[in-house]
Amino acid sequence: MSDGTALAGPDGALRCPWALSTADYVTYHDEEWGRPVHGDDALFERLALEAFQSGLSWITILRRRPGFRAAFADFKIATVATFTDDDRDRLLTDTRIIRNRAKIDATLANARALADWAPGELDTLIWSHAPDPPATRPVPKTIADVPAVTPESTALSKALKKRGLRFVGPTTAYALMQACGLVNDHLANCVARRVG
């Protein structure tokens, strides 16, 4: 039973306890989570996947990510924005993804909205909500020290909704901020915090 502090992984290095349940999580934790992500298409993918994760475990999404990428044209905003009702019907029967009608509809609507934005505008908007300066945030020592929502994620959620995006509540926005490196929520003695 963990007390919420970093635990030794398969190689003996200390990691955030959530990362140790599967090899997939260890790899994601060590190589992706909390590392800066830039680019409109890359951020659209993360935003869509965080929305699909709502109410599910992240491992469910992580393991289906190749299927999501295939189904959603590698999350190229310009391509997804052109998806038709036939594409929507195809997605609703695609067993490689989560076949949630509301989440699929939100992803398609978000792509259509984002297609009208200037290149780099999504990247700029999201990164403008990174805490400034990040060093003022206390370094989490246990999982209990990691928030689910922050003033910055609430502001990001409001900004995205104001621009017409869906499935972007404050908790989803904070998960996006964590995953894309706007904040560093690796625990204080986690090996990934030192390299990230």
mmCIF file of C-alpha atoms in Angstrom:
data_model
loop_
_atom_site.group_PDB
_atom_site.id
_atom_site.type_symbol
_atom_site.label_atom_id
_atom_site.label_comp_id
_atom_site.label_asym_id
_atom_site.label_seq_id
_atom_site.Cartn_x
_atom_site.Cartn_y
_atom_site.Cartn_z
ATOM 1 C CA MET A 1 0.000 0.000 0.000
ATOM 2 C CA SER A 2 1.443 3.348 -1.016
ATOM 3 C CA ASP A 3 1.337 6.441 1.157
ATOM 4 C CA GLY A 4 1.237 8.516 -2.036
ATOM 5 C CA THR A 5 4.973 9.137 -2.241
ATOM 6 C CA ALA A 6 7.187 8.011 -5.106
ATOM 7 C CA LEU A 7 7.778 4.269 -5.287
ATOM 8 C CA ALA A 8 10.576 2.172 -6.733
ATOM 9 C CA GLY A 9 9.855 0.964 -10.251
ATOM 10 C CA PRO A 10 11.073 -2.182 -11.973
ATOM 11 C CA ASP A 11 14.539 -0.652 -12.379
ATOM 12 C CA GLY A 12 14.671 0.598 -8.770
ATOM 13 C CA ALA A 13 14.196 4.272 -9.722
ATOM 14 C CA LEU A 14 11.561 6.203 -7.793
ATOM 15 C CA ARG A 15 8.458 7.157 -9.774
ATOM 16 C CA CYS A 16 5.013 8.615 -9.209
ATOM 17 C CA PRO A 17 2.949 5.699 -7.830
ATOM 18 C CA TRP A 18 0.275 5.920 -10.560
ATOM 19 C CA ALA A 19 2.936 5.041 -13.144
ATOM 20 C CA LEU A 20 3.793 1.613 -11.811
ATOM 21 C CA SER A 21 0.716 -0.511 -12.477
ATOM 22 C CA THR A 22 1.695 -1.477 -16.039
ATOM 23 C CA ALA A 23 4.706 -1.292 -18.342
ATOM 24 C CA ASP A 24 2.661 1.001 -20.617
ATOM 25 C CA TYR A 25 2.282 3.481 -17.772
ATOM 26 C CA VAL A 26 5.988 3.367 -16.893
ATOM 27 C CA THR A 27 6.924 4.228 -20.483
ATOM 28 C CA TYR A 28 4.284 6.972 -20.756
ATOM 29 C CA HIS A 29 5.319 8.429 -17.389
ATOM 30 C CA ASP A 30 9.032 8.379 -18.159
ATOM 31 C CA GLU A 31 8.934 9.542 -21.772
ATOM 32 C CA GLU A 32 5.824 11.700 -22.255
ATOM 33 C CA TRP A 33 3.839 12.862 -19.235
ATOM 34 C CA GLY A 34 4.874 16.328 -18.168
ATOM 35 C CA ARG A 35 7.130 16.933 -21.173
ATOM 36 C CA PRO A 36 6.371 20.068 -23.220
ATOM 37 C CA VAL A 37 4.072 19.487 -26.203
ATOM 38 C CA HIS A 38 3.731 22.144 -28.896
ATOM 39 C CA GLY A 39 1.945 22.335 -32.224
ATOM 40 C CA ASP A 40 -1.753 22.709 -32.912
ATOM 41 C CA ASP A 41 -2.303 19.151 -34.159
ATOM 42 C CA ALA A 42 -0.349 17.614 -31.268
ATOM 43 C CA LEU A 43 -2.304 19.673 -28.748
ATOM 44 C CA PHE A 44 -5.602 18.861 -30.491
ATOM 45 C CA GLU A 45 -4.767 15.172 -30.097
ATOM 46 C CA ARG A 46 -4.039 15.582 -26.376
ATOM 47 C CA LEU A 47 -7.189 17.652 -25.894
ATOM 48 C CA ALA A 48 -9.306 15.030 -27.667
ATOM 49 C CA LEU A 49 -7.746 12.128 -25.764
ATOM 50 C CA GLU A 50 -8.213 13.884 -22.419
ATOM 51 C CA ALA A 51 -11.880 14.395 -23.306
ATOM 52 C CA PHE A 52 -12.256 10.724 -24.234
ATOM 53 C CA GLN A 53 -10.584 9.793 -20.935
ATOM 54 C CA SER A 54 -13.228 11.606 -18.889
ATOM 55 C CA GLY A 55 -14.818 8.985 -16.632
ATOM 56 C CA LEU A 56 -12.346 6.280 -17.666
ATOM 57 C CA SER A 57 -8.832 5.288 -16.656
ATOM 58 C CA TRP A 58 -6.006 6.804 -18.669
ATOM 59 C CA ILE A 59 -4.595 3.339 -19.429
ATOM 60 C CA THR A 60 -7.757 2.615 -21.441
ATOM 61 C CA ILE A 61 -7.008 5.603 -23.668
ATOM 62 C CA LEU A 62 -3.260 5.010 -23.776
ATOM 63 C CA ARG A 63 -3.681 1.460 -25.008
ATOM 64 C CA ARG A 64 -6.151 2.580 -27.673
ATOM 65 C CA ARG A 65 -4.127 5.579 -28.798
ATOM 66 C CA PRO A 66 -2.902 3.908 -32.022
ATOM 67 C CA GLY A 67 -6.536 3.158 -32.890
ATOM 68 C CA PHE A 68 -7.559 6.722 -32.079
ATOM 69 C CA ARG A 69 -4.786 8.055 -34.299
ATOM 70 C CA ALA A 70 -5.845 5.832 -37.183
ATOM 71 C CA ALA A 71 -9.547 6.624 -36.752
ATOM 72 C CA PHE A 72 -9.000 10.379 -36.452
ATOM 73 C CA ALA A 73 -6.430 10.839 -39.255
ATOM 74 C CA ASP A 74 -3.550 11.351 -36.813
ATOM 75 C CA PHE A 75 -5.546 14.221 -35.322
ATOM 76 C CA LYS A 76 -4.727 16.554 -38.203
ATOM 77 C CA ILE A 77 -7.137 19.396 -37.511
ATOM 78 C CA ALA A 78 -7.611 20.264 -41.191
ATOM 79 C CA THR A 79 -8.518 16.661 -42.040
ATOM 80 C CA VAL A 80 -10.769 15.941 -39.049
ATOM 81 C CA ALA A 81 -12.615 19.203 -39.714
ATOM 82 C CA THR A 82 -13.754 17.753 -43.052
ATOM 83 C CA PHE A 83 -15.179 14.542 -41.560
ATOM 84 C CA THR A 84 -18.730 13.917 -42.742
ATOM 85 C CA ASP A 85 -21.742 12.187 -41.229
ATOM 86 C CA ASP A 86 -20.430 8.978 -42.806
ATOM 87 C CA ASP A 87 -17.156 9.451 -40.920
ATOM 88 C CA ARG A 88 -19.109 10.014 -37.725
ATOM 89 C CA ASP A 89 -21.045 6.797 -38.315
ATOM 90 C CA ARG A 90 -17.765 4.977 -38.969
ATOM 91 C CA LEU A 91 -16.316 6.288 -35.695
ATOM 92 C CA LEU A 92 -19.387 5.174 -33.758
ATOM 93 C CA THR A 93 -18.719 1.581 -34.822
ATOM 94 C CA ASP A 94 -14.902 1.623 -34.619
ATOM 95 C CA THR A 95 -13.887 -0.816 -31.878
ATOM 96 C CA ARG A 96 -10.363 0.640 -31.746
ATOM 97 C CA ILE A 97 -11.655 3.762 -29.980
ATOM 98 C CA ILE A 98 -14.122 4.706 -27.237
ATOM 99 C CA ARG A 99 -17.442 4.826 -29.068
ATOM 100 C CA ASN A 100 -19.035 7.584 -27.022
ATOM 101 C CA ARG A 101 -21.330 9.670 -29.221
ATOM 102 C CA ALA A 102 -20.950 12.894 -27.205
ATOM 103 C CA LYS A 103 -17.144 12.659 -27.153
ATOM 104 C CA ILE A 104 -16.933 11.847 -30.866
ATOM 105 C CA ASP A 105 -19.266 14.733 -31.685
ATOM 106 C CA ALA A 106 -17.216 17.081 -29.488
ATOM 107 C CA THR A 107 -13.968 16.039 -31.178
ATOM 108 C CA LEU A 108 -15.431 16.665 -34.634
ATOM 109 C CA ALA A 109 -16.950 19.989 -33.564
ATOM 110 C CA ASN A 110 -13.674 21.047 -31.969
ATOM 111 C CA ALA A 111 -11.756 20.264 -35.160
ATOM 112 C CA ARG A 112 -14.223 22.339 -37.181
ATOM 113 C CA ALA A 113 -13.856 25.248 -34.761
ATOM 114 C CA LEU A 114 -10.059 24.982 -34.698
ATOM 115 C CA ALA A 115 -9.843 24.847 -38.491
ATOM 116 C CA ASP A 116 -10.818 28.518 -38.509
ATOM 117 C CA TRP A 117 -8.043 29.517 -36.095
ATOM 118 C CA ALA A 118 -4.748 30.932 -37.319
ATOM 119 C CA PRO A 119 -1.791 28.520 -37.373
ATOM 120 C CA GLY A 120 -0.245 28.360 -33.904
ATOM 121 C CA GLU A 121 -3.262 29.956 -32.233
ATOM 122 C CA LEU A 122 -4.238 26.863 -30.219
ATOM 123 C CA ASP A 123 -0.641 26.410 -29.075
ATOM 124 C CA THR A 124 -0.413 30.056 -28.046
ATOM 125 C CA LEU A 125 -3.752 30.012 -26.226
ATOM 126 C CA ILE A 126 -2.999 26.855 -24.259
ATOM 127 C CA TRP A 127 0.554 27.832 -23.319
ATOM 128 C CA SER A 128 -0.568 31.325 -22.270
ATOM 129 C CA HIS A 129 -2.223 29.586 -19.299
ATOM 130 C CA ALA A 130 0.948 27.976 -17.958
ATOM 131 C CA PRO A 131 1.617 29.187 -14.408
ATOM 132 C CA ASP A 132 4.032 32.081 -14.423
ATOM 133 C CA PRO A 133 6.549 31.564 -13.073
ATOM 134 C CA PRO A 134 6.214 27.787 -12.653
ATOM 135 C CA ALA A 135 8.777 27.772 -9.840
ATOM 136 C CA THR A 136 6.268 29.436 -7.496
ATOM 137 C CA ARG A 137 4.150 26.270 -7.366
ATOM 138 C CA PRO A 138 5.039 23.969 -4.499
ATOM 139 C CA VAL A 139 6.683 20.743 -5.629
ATOM 140 C CA PRO A 140 4.304 17.874 -4.797
ATOM 141 C CA LYS A 141 5.714 15.328 -2.367
ATOM 142 C CA THR A 142 2.714 12.966 -2.472
ATOM 143 C CA ILE A 143 -0.184 12.321 -4.825
ATOM 144 C CA ALA A 144 -2.403 14.157 -2.320
ATOM 145 C CA ASP A 145 -0.411 17.335 -3.082
ATOM 146 C CA VAL A 146 -1.384 17.243 -6.773
ATOM 147 C CA PRO A 147 -4.520 19.274 -7.516
ATOM 148 C CA ALA A 148 -7.279 18.204 -9.903
ATOM 149 C CA VAL A 149 -8.142 21.811 -10.810
ATOM 150 C CA THR A 150 -6.244 25.087 -10.530
ATOM 151 C CA PRO A 151 -7.093 28.721 -11.235
ATOM 152 C CA GLU A 152 -5.051 28.393 -14.444
ATOM 153 C CA SER A 153 -6.962 25.305 -15.619
ATOM 154 C CA THR A 154 -10.255 27.019 -14.844
ATOM 155 C CA ALA A 155 -9.146 30.039 -16.888
ATOM 156 C CA LEU A 156 -7.963 27.778 -19.742
ATOM 157 C CA SER A 157 -11.279 25.923 -19.710
ATOM 158 C CA LYS A 158 -13.200 29.198 -19.905
ATOM 159 C CA ALA A 159 -10.993 30.493 -22.727
ATOM 160 C CA LEU A 160 -11.422 27.308 -24.772
ATOM 161 C CA LYS A 161 -15.190 27.234 -24.202
ATOM 162 C CA LYS A 162 -15.479 30.902 -25.127
ATOM 163 C CA ARG A 163 -13.815 30.028 -28.445
ATOM 164 C CA GLY A 164 -16.388 27.277 -29.077
ATOM 165 C CA LEU A 165 -14.588 24.143 -27.886
ATOM 166 C CA ARG A 166 -16.437 21.367 -26.058
ATOM 167 C CA PHE A 167 -15.540 18.764 -23.412
ATOM 168 C CA VAL A 168 -12.928 21.108 -21.971
ATOM 169 C CA GLY A 169 -13.915 21.472 -18.317
ATOM 170 C CA PRO A 170 -11.402 22.637 -15.690
ATOM 171 C CA THR A 171 -10.422 19.077 -14.693
ATOM 172 C CA THR A 172 -9.851 18.056 -18.318
ATOM 173 C CA ALA A 173 -7.925 21.293 -18.871
ATOM 174 C CA TYR A 174 -5.696 20.535 -15.879
ATOM 175 C CA ALA A 175 -5.046 16.978 -17.075
ATOM 176 C CA LEU A 176 -4.035 18.503 -20.409
ATOM 177 C CA MET A 177 -1.719 20.937 -18.637
ATOM 178 C CA GLN A 178 -0.079 18.061 -16.756
ATOM 179 C CA ALA A 179 0.272 15.812 -19.794
ATOM 180 C CA CYS A 180 1.645 18.582 -22.031
ATOM 181 C CA GLY A 181 4.195 19.989 -19.594
ATOM 182 C CA LEU A 182 2.548 23.287 -18.706
ATOM 183 C CA VAL A 183 2.966 22.144 -15.115
ATOM 184 C CA ASN A 184 5.349 19.605 -13.619
ATOM 185 C CA ASP A 185 3.401 17.364 -11.252
ATOM 186 C CA HIS A 186 6.006 14.616 -11.022
ATOM 187 C CA LEU A 187 6.598 14.068 -7.318
ATOM 188 C CA ALA A 188 9.622 15.648 -5.673
ATOM 189 C CA ASN A 189 11.749 12.493 -5.634
ATOM 190 C CA CYS A 190 10.464 11.060 -8.925
ATOM 191 C CA VAL A 191 13.181 10.228 -11.462
ATOM 192 C CA ALA A 192 11.161 11.905 -14.258
ATOM 193 C CA ARG A 193 11.055 15.207 -12.358
ATOM 194 C CA ARG A 194 14.816 15.401 -12.466
ATOM 195 C CA VAL A 195 15.052 14.763 -16.211
ATOM 196 C CA GLY A 196 11.908 16.679 -17.240
#
